[in-house]
């Protein structure tokens, strides 16, 4: 009989852990999970603003800083945009040449060499919608006037707004100095 008793105490072959080890591991996992959940609940109760535990539902996170009233009303200074004509007078063709790299992916400077966009040789002062061999969108093909520096600036600022329906897929150039420099560079070509 002693032999049979020892047989039951030996672990089952092929099972690395006995039932007691599995029970202890499961208990440790559940205990750790309980500690984390209680910690999250306690943290929420302590730090959360706007619950009944804190009284008022209108609490804001942060501090209100009282500022003495001087009686003067401050008006935020709005930067007035300088007219394009004034900026264009001082434009730099050298700086514009650096900006040209953006345009060079769709336009060429050689006379008559169209690409995705029309060639831009002698564009400053040229009639709108006139570039030999280029198929303009209807809006630009029928647009009156010349590409003056002011007109080019308006187009470069927002092509889709200046000429609705244009084929030019460019979001625009916001900086008035950059537009003036680029146009000054194009005027030298």
mmCIF file with all atom_site columns, N, CA, C and O in Angstrom, residues 103-154:
data_model
loop_
_atom_site.group_PDB
_atom_site.id
_atom_site.type_symbol
_atom_site.label_atom_id
_atom_site.label_alt_id
_atom_site.label_comp_id
_atom_site.label_asym_id
_atom_site.label_entity_id
_atom_site.label_seq_id
_atom_site.pdbx_PDB_ins_code
_atom_site.Cartn_x
_atom_site.Cartn_y
_atom_site.Cartn_z
_atom_site.occupancy
_atom_site.B_iso_or_equiv
_atom_site.pdbx_formal_charge
_atom_site.auth_seq_id
_atom_site.auth_comp_id
_atom_site.auth_asym_id
_atom_site.auth_atom_id
_atom_site.pdbx_PDB_model_num
ATOM 1   N N  . UNK A 1 103 ? 7.422   75.569 -58.876 1.00 0.00 ? 103 UNK A N  1
ATOM 2   C CA . UNK A 1 103 ? 6.664   75.697 -60.128 1.00 0.00 ? 103 UNK A CA 1
ATOM 3   C C  . UNK A 1 103 ? 7.247   74.841 -61.240 1.00 0.00 ? 103 UNK A C  1
ATOM 4   O O  . UNK A 1 103 ? 6.532   74.445 -62.165 1.00 0.00 ? 103 UNK A O  1
ATOM 5   N N  . UNK A 1 104 ? 8.557   74.571 -61.148 1.00 0.00 ? 104 UNK A N  1
ATOM 6   C CA . UNK A 1 104 ? 9.261   73.888 -62.230 1.00 0.00 ? 104 UNK A CA 1
ATOM 7   C C  . UNK A 1 104 ? 8.772   72.462 -62.460 1.00 0.00 ? 104 UNK A C  1
ATOM 8   O O  . UNK A 1 104 ? 9.033   71.891 -63.521 1.00 0.00 ? 104 UNK A O  1
ATOM 9   N N  . UNK A 1 105 ? 8.055   71.895 -61.506 1.00 0.00 ? 105 UNK A N  1
ATOM 10  C CA . UNK A 1 105 ? 7.559   70.539 -61.715 1.00 0.00 ? 105 UNK A CA 1
ATOM 11  C C  . UNK A 1 105 ? 6.435   70.512 -62.753 1.00 0.00 ? 105 UNK A C  1
ATOM 12  O O  . UNK A 1 105 ? 6.197   69.484 -63.373 1.00 0.00 ? 105 UNK A O  1
ATOM 13  N N  . UNK A 1 106 ? 5.743   71.637 -62.946 1.00 0.00 ? 106 UNK A N  1
ATOM 14  C CA . UNK A 1 106 ? 4.623   71.680 -63.906 1.00 0.00 ? 106 UNK A CA 1
ATOM 15  C C  . UNK A 1 106 ? 4.827   72.675 -65.049 1.00 0.00 ? 106 UNK A C  1
ATOM 16  O O  . UNK A 1 106 ? 4.114   72.612 -66.044 1.00 0.00 ? 106 UNK A O  1
ATOM 17  N N  . UNK A 1 107 ? 5.734   73.626 -64.895 1.00 0.00 ? 107 UNK A N  1
ATOM 18  C CA . UNK A 1 107 ? 5.925   74.682 -65.897 1.00 0.00 ? 107 UNK A CA 1
ATOM 19  C C  . UNK A 1 107 ? 7.377   74.719 -66.352 1.00 0.00 ? 107 UNK A C  1
ATOM 20  O O  . UNK A 1 107 ? 8.277   74.323 -65.620 1.00 0.00 ? 107 UNK A O  1
ATOM 21  N N  . UNK A 1 108 ? 7.578   75.241 -67.549 1.00 0.00 ? 108 UNK A N  1
ATOM 22  C CA . UNK A 1 108 ? 8.926   75.422 -68.099 1.00 0.00 ? 108 UNK A CA 1
ATOM 23  C C  . UNK A 1 108 ? 9.094   76.898 -68.458 1.00 0.00 ? 108 UNK A C  1
ATOM 24  O O  . UNK A 1 108 ? 8.134   77.605 -68.691 1.00 0.00 ? 108 UNK A O  1
ATOM 25  N N  . UNK A 1 109 ? 10.349  77.325 -68.504 1.00 0.00 ? 109 UNK A N  1
ATOM 26  C CA . UNK A 1 109 ? 10.640  78.722 -68.837 1.00 0.00 ? 109 UNK A CA 1
ATOM 27  C C  . UNK A 1 109 ? 11.010  78.910 -70.303 1.00 0.00 ? 109 UNK A C  1
ATOM 28  O O  . UNK A 1 109 ? 11.126  80.035 -70.759 1.00 0.00 ? 109 UNK A O  1
ATOM 29  N N  . UNK A 1 110 ? 11.207  77.823 -71.043 1.00 0.00 ? 110 UNK A N  1
ATOM 30  C CA . UNK A 1 110 ? 11.556  77.938 -72.450 1.00 0.00 ? 110 UNK A CA 1
ATOM 31  C C  . UNK A 1 110 ? 10.315  78.309 -73.246 1.00 0.00 ? 110 UNK A C  1
ATOM 32  O O  . UNK A 1 110 ? 9.244   77.736 -73.065 1.00 0.00 ? 110 UNK A O  1
ATOM 33  N N  . UNK A 1 111 ? 10.461  79.243 -74.148 1.00 0.00 ? 111 UNK A N  1
ATOM 34  C CA . UNK A 1 111 ? 9.349   79.718 -74.965 1.00 0.00 ? 111 UNK A CA 1
ATOM 35  C C  . UNK A 1 111 ? 8.753   78.575 -75.788 1.00 0.00 ? 111 UNK A C  1
ATOM 36  O O  . UNK A 1 111 ? 9.465   77.906 -76.535 1.00 0.00 ? 111 UNK A O  1
ATOM 37  N N  . UNK A 1 112 ? 7.462   78.317 -75.621 1.00 0.00 ? 112 UNK A N  1
ATOM 38  C CA . UNK A 1 112 ? 6.750   77.289 -76.375 1.00 0.00 ? 112 UNK A CA 1
ATOM 39  C C  . UNK A 1 112 ? 6.862   75.889 -75.797 1.00 0.00 ? 112 UNK A C  1
ATOM 40  O O  . UNK A 1 112 ? 6.276   74.953 -76.334 1.00 0.00 ? 112 UNK A O  1
ATOM 41  N N  . UNK A 1 113 ? 7.608   75.691 -74.719 1.00 0.00 ? 113 UNK A N  1
ATOM 42  C CA . UNK A 1 113 ? 7.789   74.357 -74.128 1.00 0.00 ? 113 UNK A CA 1
ATOM 43  C C  . UNK A 1 113 ? 6.756   74.143 -73.022 1.00 0.00 ? 113 UNK A C  1
ATOM 44  O O  . UNK A 1 113 ? 7.001   74.406 -71.854 1.00 0.00 ? 113 UNK A O  1
ATOM 45  N N  . UNK A 1 114 ? 5.585   73.667 -73.416 1.00 0.00 ? 114 UNK A N  1
ATOM 46  C CA . UNK A 1 114 ? 4.530   73.401 -72.436 1.00 0.00 ? 114 UNK A CA 1
ATOM 47  C C  . UNK A 1 114 ? 4.786   72.076 -71.731 1.00 0.00 ? 114 UNK A C  1
ATOM 48  O O  . UNK A 1 114 ? 5.371   71.167 -72.286 1.00 0.00 ? 114 UNK A O  1
ATOM 49  N N  . UNK A 1 115 ? 4.325   71.989 -70.520 1.00 0.00 ? 115 UNK A N  1
ATOM 50  C CA . UNK A 1 115 ? 4.403   70.747 -69.741 1.00 0.00 ? 115 UNK A CA 1
ATOM 51  C C  . UNK A 1 115 ? 2.997   70.493 -69.204 1.00 0.00 ? 115 UNK A C  1
ATOM 52  O O  . UNK A 1 115 ? 2.029   70.699 -69.938 1.00 0.00 ? 115 UNK A O  1
ATOM 53  N N  . UNK A 1 116 ? 2.886   70.101 -67.966 1.00 0.00 ? 116 UNK A N  1
ATOM 54  C CA . UNK A 1 116 ? 1.560   69.955 -67.361 1.00 0.00 ? 116 UNK A CA 1
ATOM 55  C C  . UNK A 1 116 ? 0.842   71.299 -67.390 1.00 0.00 ? 116 UNK A C  1
ATOM 56  O O  . UNK A 1 116 ? -0.359  71.378 -67.626 1.00 0.00 ? 116 UNK A O  1
ATOM 57  N N  . UNK A 1 117 ? 1.598   72.359 -67.153 1.00 0.00 ? 117 UNK A N  1
ATOM 58  C CA . UNK A 1 117 ? 1.086   73.716 -67.251 1.00 0.00 ? 117 UNK A CA 1
ATOM 59  C C  . UNK A 1 117 ? 1.718   74.425 -68.434 1.00 0.00 ? 117 UNK A C  1
ATOM 60  O O  . UNK A 1 117 ? 2.660   73.925 -69.041 1.00 0.00 ? 117 UNK A O  1
ATOM 61  N N  . UNK A 1 118 ? 1.243   75.623 -68.762 1.00 0.00 ? 118 UNK A N  1
ATOM 62  C CA . UNK A 1 118 ? 1.815   76.353 -69.905 1.00 0.00 ? 118 UNK A CA 1
ATOM 63  C C  . UNK A 1 118 ? 3.213   76.882 -69.592 1.00 0.00 ? 118 UNK A C  1
ATOM 64  O O  . UNK A 1 118 ? 3.588   77.026 -68.440 1.00 0.00 ? 118 UNK A O  1
ATOM 65  N N  . UNK A 1 119 ? 3.980   77.156 -70.643 1.00 0.00 ? 119 UNK A N  1
ATOM 66  C CA . UNK A 1 119 ? 5.299   77.746 -70.433 1.00 0.00 ? 119 UNK A CA 1
ATOM 67  C C  . UNK A 1 119 ? 5.120   79.153 -69.846 1.00 0.00 ? 119 UNK A C  1
ATOM 68  O O  . UNK A 1 119 ? 4.135   79.834 -70.093 1.00 0.00 ? 119 UNK A O  1
ATOM 69  N N  . UNK A 1 120 ? 6.091   79.583 -69.050 1.00 0.00 ? 120 UNK A N  1
ATOM 70  C CA . UNK A 1 120 ? 5.973   80.869 -68.370 1.00 0.00 ? 120 UNK A CA 1
ATOM 71  C C  . UNK A 1 120 ? 7.011   81.884 -68.839 1.00 0.00 ? 120 UNK A C  1
ATOM 72  O O  . UNK A 1 120 ? 7.241   82.884 -68.183 1.00 0.00 ? 120 UNK A O  1
ATOM 73  N N  . UNK A 1 121 ? 7.609   81.638 -69.968 1.00 0.00 ? 121 UNK A N  1
ATOM 74  C CA . UNK A 1 121 ? 8.511   82.610 -70.549 1.00 0.00 ? 121 UNK A CA 1
ATOM 75  C C  . UNK A 1 121 ? 7.693   83.833 -70.952 1.00 0.00 ? 121 UNK A C  1
ATOM 76  O O  . UNK A 1 121 ? 6.661   83.705 -71.610 1.00 0.00 ? 121 UNK A O  1
ATOM 77  N N  . UNK A 1 122 ? 8.120   85.003 -70.574 1.00 0.00 ? 122 UNK A N  1
ATOM 78  C CA . UNK A 1 122 ? 7.432   86.269 -70.873 1.00 0.00 ? 122 UNK A CA 1
ATOM 79  C C  . UNK A 1 122 ? 5.983   86.291 -70.390 1.00 0.00 ? 122 UNK A C  1
ATOM 80  O O  . UNK A 1 122 ? 5.125   86.893 -71.027 1.00 0.00 ? 122 UNK A O  1
ATOM 81  N N  . UNK A 1 123 ? 5.705   85.640 -69.282 1.00 0.00 ? 123 UNK A N  1
ATOM 82  C CA . UNK A 1 123 ? 4.327   85.597 -68.789 1.00 0.00 ? 123 UNK A CA 1
ATOM 83  C C  . UNK A 1 123 ? 3.885   86.940 -68.224 1.00 0.00 ? 123 UNK A C  1
ATOM 84  O O  . UNK A 1 123 ? 2.718   87.321 -68.350 1.00 0.00 ? 123 UNK A O  1
ATOM 85  N N  . UNK A 1 124 ? 4.792   87.681 -67.595 1.00 0.00 ? 124 UNK A N  1
ATOM 86  C CA . UNK A 1 124 ? 4.430   88.978 -67.019 1.00 0.00 ? 124 UNK A CA 1
ATOM 87  C C  . UNK A 1 124 ? 4.158   89.947 -68.163 1.00 0.00 ? 124 UNK A C  1
ATOM 88  O O  . UNK A 1 124 ? 5.028   90.228 -68.974 1.00 0.00 ? 124 UNK A O  1
ATOM 89  N N  . UNK A 1 125 ? 2.928   90.409 -68.243 1.00 0.00 ? 125 UNK A N  1
ATOM 90  C CA . UNK A 1 125 ? 2.499   91.311 -69.305 1.00 0.00 ? 125 UNK A CA 1
ATOM 91  C C  . UNK A 1 125 ? 1.834   90.609 -70.472 1.00 0.00 ? 125 UNK A C  1
ATOM 92  O O  . UNK A 1 125 ? 1.261   91.257 -71.343 1.00 0.00 ? 125 UNK A O  1
ATOM 93  N N  . UNK A 1 126 ? 1.897   89.284 -70.535 1.00 0.00 ? 126 UNK A N  1
ATOM 94  C CA . UNK A 1 126 ? 1.276   88.511 -71.619 1.00 0.00 ? 126 UNK A CA 1
ATOM 95  C C  . UNK A 1 126 ? -0.230  88.417 -71.378 1.00 0.00 ? 126 UNK A C  1
ATOM 96  O O  . UNK A 1 126 ? -0.707  88.463 -70.252 1.00 0.00 ? 126 UNK A O  1
ATOM 97  N N  . UNK A 1 127 ? -1.002  88.302 -72.457 1.00 0.00 ? 127 UNK A N  1
ATOM 98  C CA . UNK A 1 127 ? -2.461  88.146 -72.341 1.00 0.00 ? 127 UNK A CA 1
ATOM 99  C C  . UNK A 1 127 ? -2.778  86.825 -71.667 1.00 0.00 ? 127 UNK A C  1
ATOM 100 O O  . UNK A 1 127 ? -2.078  85.826 -71.853 1.00 0.00 ? 127 UNK A O  1
ATOM 101 N N  . UNK A 1 128 ? -3.851  86.815 -70.892 1.00 0.00 ? 128 UNK A N  1
ATOM 102 C CA . UNK A 1 128 ? -4.275  85.595 -70.207 1.00 0.00 ? 128 UNK A CA 1
ATOM 103 C C  . UNK A 1 128 ? -4.769  84.577 -71.220 1.00 0.00 ? 128 UNK A C  1
ATOM 104 O O  . UNK A 1 128 ? -5.398  84.936 -72.216 1.00 0.00 ? 128 UNK A O  1
ATOM 105 N N  . UNK A 1 129 ? -4.496  83.321 -70.949 1.00 0.00 ? 129 UNK A N  1
ATOM 106 C CA . UNK A 1 129 ? -4.996  82.245 -71.794 1.00 0.00 ? 129 UNK A CA 1
ATOM 107 C C  . UNK A 1 129 ? -4.308  82.138 -73.133 1.00 0.00 ? 129 UNK A C  1
ATOM 108 O O  . UNK A 1 129 ? -4.816  81.502 -74.045 1.00 0.00 ? 129 UNK A O  1
ATOM 109 N N  . UNK A 1 130 ? -3.134  82.773 -73.290 1.00 0.00 ? 130 UNK A N  1
ATOM 110 C CA . UNK A 1 130 ? -2.420  82.743 -74.564 1.00 0.00 ? 130 UNK A CA 1
ATOM 111 C C  . UNK A 1 130 ? -1.048  82.114 -74.333 1.00 0.00 ? 130 UNK A C  1
ATOM 112 O O  . UNK A 1 130 ? -0.131  82.736 -73.830 1.00 0.00 ? 130 UNK A O  1
ATOM 113 N N  . UNK A 1 131 ? -0.899  80.869 -74.655 1.00 0.00 ? 131 UNK A N  1
ATOM 114 C CA . UNK A 1 131 ? 0.399   80.194 -74.672 1.00 0.00 ? 131 UNK A CA 1
ATOM 115 C C  . UNK A 1 131 ? 0.291   79.202 -75.813 1.00 0.00 ? 131 UNK A C  1
ATOM 116 O O  . UNK A 1 131 ? -0.561  78.308 -75.782 1.00 0.00 ? 131 UNK A O  1
ATOM 117 N N  . UNK A 1 132 ? 1.116   79.376 -76.813 1.00 0.00 ? 132 UNK A N  1
ATOM 118 C CA . UNK A 1 132 ? 1.035   78.539 -78.010 1.00 0.00 ? 132 UNK A CA 1
ATOM 119 C C  . UNK A 1 132 ? 1.061   77.056 -77.661 1.00 0.00 ? 132 UNK A C  1
ATOM 120 O O  . UNK A 1 132 ? 1.956   76.584 -76.956 1.00 0.00 ? 132 UNK A O  1
ATOM 121 N N  . UNK A 1 133 ? 0.055   76.338 -78.145 1.00 0.00 ? 133 UNK A N  1
ATOM 122 C CA . UNK A 1 133 ? 0.014   74.895 -77.999 1.00 0.00 ? 133 UNK A CA 1
ATOM 123 C C  . UNK A 1 133 ? -0.501  74.383 -76.669 1.00 0.00 ? 133 UNK A C  1
ATOM 124 O O  . UNK A 1 133 ? -0.497  73.184 -76.439 1.00 0.00 ? 133 UNK A O  1
ATOM 125 N N  . UNK A 1 134 ? -0.938  75.271 -75.775 1.00 0.00 ? 134 UNK A N  1
ATOM 126 C CA . UNK A 1 134 ? -1.449  74.799 -74.485 1.00 0.00 ? 134 UNK A CA 1
ATOM 127 C C  . UNK A 1 134 ? -2.973  74.880 -74.465 1.00 0.00 ? 134 UNK A C  1
ATOM 128 O O  . UNK A 1 134 ? -3.546  75.891 -74.857 1.00 0.00 ? 134 UNK A O  1
ATOM 129 N N  . UNK A 1 135 ? -3.621  73.825 -73.990 1.00 0.00 ? 135 UNK A N  1
ATOM 130 C CA . UNK A 1 135 ? -5.092  73.777 -73.917 1.00 0.00 ? 135 UNK A CA 1
ATOM 131 C C  . UNK A 1 135 ? -5.524  74.259 -72.532 1.00 0.00 ? 135 UNK A C  1
ATOM 132 O O  . UNK A 1 135 ? -5.532  73.497 -71.571 1.00 0.00 ? 135 UNK A O  1
ATOM 133 N N  . UNK A 1 136 ? -5.869  75.543 -72.450 1.00 0.00 ? 136 UNK A N  1
ATOM 134 C CA . UNK A 1 136 ? -6.292  76.136 -71.177 1.00 0.00 ? 136 UNK A CA 1
ATOM 135 C C  . UNK A 1 136 ? -7.692  75.654 -70.795 1.00 0.00 ? 136 UNK A C  1
ATOM 136 O O  . UNK A 1 136 ? -8.478  75.239 -71.641 1.00 0.00 ? 136 UNK A O  1
ATOM 137 N N  . UNK A 1 137 ? -8.003  75.780 -69.497 1.00 0.00 ? 137 UNK A N  1
ATOM 138 C CA . UNK A 1 137 ? -9.379  75.553 -69.059 1.00 0.00 ? 137 UNK A CA 1
ATOM 139 C C  . UNK A 1 137 ? -10.229 76.675 -69.647 1.00 0.00 ? 137 UNK A C  1
ATOM 140 O O  . UNK A 1 137 ? -9.719  77.741 -70.000 1.00 0.00 ? 137 UNK A O  1
ATOM 141 N N  . UNK A 1 138 ? -11.509 76.448 -69.765 1.00 0.00 ? 138 UNK A N  1
ATOM 142 C CA . UNK A 1 138 ? -12.393 77.426 -70.402 1.00 0.00 ? 138 UNK A CA 1
ATOM 143 C C  . UNK A 1 138 ? -12.342 78.781 -69.703 1.00 0.00 ? 138 UNK A C  1
ATOM 144 O O  . UNK A 1 138 ? -12.331 79.815 -70.349 1.00 0.00 ? 138 UNK A O  1
ATOM 145 N N  . UNK A 1 139 ? -12.278 78.766 -68.391 1.00 0.00 ? 139 UNK A N  1
ATOM 146 C CA . UNK A 1 139 ? -12.292 80.025 -67.652 1.00 0.00 ? 139 UNK A CA 1
ATOM 147 C C  . UNK A 1 139 ? -11.055 80.872 -67.971 1.00 0.00 ? 139 UNK A C  1
ATOM 148 O O  . UNK A 1 139 ? -11.161 82.081 -68.147 1.00 0.00 ? 139 UNK A O  1
ATOM 149 N N  . UNK A 1 140 ? -9.883  80.257 -68.056 1.00 0.00 ? 140 UNK A N  1
ATOM 150 C CA . UNK A 1 140 ? -8.677  81.030 -68.376 1.00 0.00 ? 140 UNK A CA 1
ATOM 151 C C  . UNK A 1 140 ? -8.588  81.355 -69.859 1.00 0.00 ? 140 UNK A C  1
ATOM 152 O O  . UNK A 1 140 ? -8.060  82.398 -70.239 1.00 0.00 ? 140 UNK A O  1
ATOM 153 N N  . UNK A 1 141 ? -9.114  80.506 -70.699 1.00 0.00 ? 141 UNK A N  1
ATOM 154 C CA . UNK A 1 141 ? -9.077  80.758 -72.148 1.00 0.00 ? 141 UNK A CA 1
ATOM 155 C C  . UNK A 1 141 ? -9.949  81.952 -72.516 1.00 0.00 ? 141 UNK A C  1
ATOM 156 O O  . UNK A 1 141 ? -9.657  82.666 -73.478 1.00 0.00 ? 141 UNK A O  1
ATOM 157 N N  . UNK A 1 142 ? -11.005 82.195 -71.753 1.00 0.00 ? 142 UNK A N  1
ATOM 158 C CA . UNK A 1 142 ? -11.930 83.298 -72.063 1.00 0.00 ? 142 UNK A CA 1
ATOM 159 C C  . UNK A 1 142 ? -11.731 84.509 -71.164 1.00 0.00 ? 142 UNK A C  1
ATOM 160 O O  . UNK A 1 142 ? -12.445 85.500 -71.320 1.00 0.00 ? 142 UNK A O  1
ATOM 161 N N  . UNK A 1 143 ? -10.771 84.459 -70.259 1.00 0.00 ? 143 UNK A N  1
ATOM 162 C CA . UNK A 1 143 ? -10.550 85.560 -69.326 1.00 0.00 ? 143 UNK A CA 1
ATOM 163 C C  . UNK A 1 143 ? -9.885  86.732 -70.047 1.00 0.00 ? 143 UNK A C  1
ATOM 164 O O  . UNK A 1 143 ? -8.936  86.548 -70.796 1.00 0.00 ? 143 UNK A O  1
ATOM 165 N N  . UNK A 1 144 ? -10.396 87.913 -69.818 1.00 0.00 ? 144 UNK A N  1
ATOM 166 C CA . UNK A 1 144 ? -9.867  89.137 -70.436 1.00 0.00 ? 144 UNK A CA 1
ATOM 167 C C  . UNK A 1 144 ? -8.669  89.657 -69.657 1.00 0.00 ? 144 UNK A C  1
ATOM 168 O O  . UNK A 1 144 ? -8.506  89.386 -68.478 1.00 0.00 ? 144 UNK A O  1
ATOM 169 N N  . UNK A 1 145 ? -7.844  90.451 -70.306 1.00 0.00 ? 145 UNK A N  1
ATOM 170 C CA . UNK A 1 145 ? -6.761  91.163 -69.636 1.00 0.00 ? 145 UNK A CA 1
ATOM 171 C C  . UNK A 1 145 ? -5.418  90.485 -69.779 1.00 0.00 ? 145 UNK A C  1
ATOM 172 O O  . UNK A 1 145 ? -5.275  89.452 -70.425 1.00 0.00 ? 145 UNK A O  1
ATOM 173 N N  . UNK A 1 146 ? -4.434  91.134 -69.166 1.00 0.00 ? 146 UNK A N  1
ATOM 174 C CA . UNK A 1 146 ? -3.056  90.656 -69.216 1.00 0.00 ? 146 UNK A CA 1
ATOM 175 C C  . UNK A 1 146 ? -2.646  90.126 -67.849 1.00 0.00 ? 146 UNK A C  1
ATOM 176 O O  . UNK A 1 146 ? -3.265  90.426 -66.828 1.00 0.00 ? 146 UNK A O  1
ATOM 177 N N  . UNK A 1 147 ? -1.567  89.358 -67.839 1.00 0.00 ? 147 UNK A N  1
ATOM 178 C CA . UNK A 1 147 ? -0.997  88.880 -66.585 1.00 0.00 ? 147 UNK A CA 1
ATOM 179 C C  . UNK A 1 147 ? -0.083  89.970 -66.019 1.00 0.00 ? 147 UNK A C  1
ATOM 180 O O  . UNK A 1 147 ? 1.124   89.901 -66.137 1.00 0.00 ? 147 UNK A O  1
ATOM 181 N N  . UNK A 1 148 ? -0.688  90.965 -65.416 1.00 0.00 ? 148 UNK A N  1
ATOM 182 C CA . UNK A 1 148 ? 0.078   92.002 -64.733 1.00 0.00 ? 148 UNK A CA 1
ATOM 183 C C  . UNK A 1 148 ? 0.608   91.395 -63.427 1.00 0.00 ? 148 UNK A C  1
ATOM 184 O O  . UNK A 1 148 ? 0.110   90.357 -62.978 1.00 0.00 ? 148 UNK A O  1
ATOM 185 N N  . UNK A 1 149 ? 1.603   92.008 -62.803 1.00 0.00 ? 149 UNK A N  1
ATOM 186 C CA . UNK A 1 149 ? 2.075   91.482 -61.517 1.00 0.00 ? 149 UNK A CA 1
ATOM 187 C C  . UNK A 1 149 ? 0.942   91.356 -60.487 1.00 0.00 ? 149 UNK A C  1
ATOM 188 O O  . UNK A 1 149 ? 0.898   90.390 -59.733 1.00 0.00 ? 149 UNK A O  1
ATOM 189 N N  . UNK A 1 150 ? 0.005   92.301 -60.485 1.00 0.00 ? 150 UNK A N  1
ATOM 190 C CA . UNK A 1 150 ? -1.109  92.247 -59.538 1.00 0.00 ? 150 UNK A CA 1
ATOM 191 C C  . UNK A 1 150 ? -2.031  91.058 -59.846 1.00 0.00 ? 150 UNK A C  1
ATOM 192 O O  . UNK A 1 150 ? -2.497  90.366 -58.940 1.00 0.00 ? 150 UNK A O  1
ATOM 193 N N  . UNK A 1 151 ? -2.316  90.835 -61.155 1.00 0.00 ? 151 UNK A N  1
ATOM 194 C CA . UNK A 1 151 ? -3.158  89.702 -61.537 1.00 0.00 ? 151 UNK A CA 1
ATOM 195 C C  . UNK A 1 151 ? -2.477  88.370 -61.223 1.00 0.00 ? 151 UNK A C  1
ATOM 196 O O  . UNK A 1 151 ? -3.115  87.433 -60.749 1.00 0.00 ? 151 UNK A O  1
ATOM 197 N N  . UNK A 1 152 ? -1.185  88.282 -61.500 1.00 0.00 ? 152 UNK A N  1
ATOM 198 C CA . UNK A 1 152 ? -0.444  87.066 -61.168 1.00 0.00 ? 152 UNK A CA 1
ATOM 199 C C  . UNK A 1 152 ? -0.454  86.820 -59.659 1.00 0.00 ? 152 UNK A C  1
ATOM 200 O O  . UNK A 1 152 ? -0.588  85.684 -59.209 1.00 0.00 ? 152 UNK A O  1
ATOM 201 N N  . UNK A 1 153 ? -0.327  87.886 -58.876 1.00 0.00 ? 153 UNK A N  1
ATOM 202 C CA . UNK A 1 153 ? -0.368  87.746 -57.425 1.00 0.00 ? 153 UNK A CA 1
ATOM 203 C C  . UNK A 1 153 ? -1.715  87.209 -56.965 1.00 0.00 ? 153 UNK A C  1
ATOM 204 O O  . UNK A 1 153 ? -1.777  86.317 -56.114 1.00 0.00 ? 153 UNK A O  1
ATOM 205 N N  . UNK A 1 154 ? -2.793  87.722 -57.519 1.00 0.00 ? 154 UNK A N  1
ATOM 206 C CA . UNK A 1 154 ? -4.122  87.232 -57.172 1.00 0.00 ? 154 UNK A CA 1
ATOM 207 C C  . UNK A 1 154 ? -4.300  85.772 -57.547 1.00 0.00 ? 154 UNK A C  1
ATOM 208 O O  . UNK A 1 154 ? -4.908  84.993 -56.804 1.00 0.00 ? 154 UNK A O  1
#
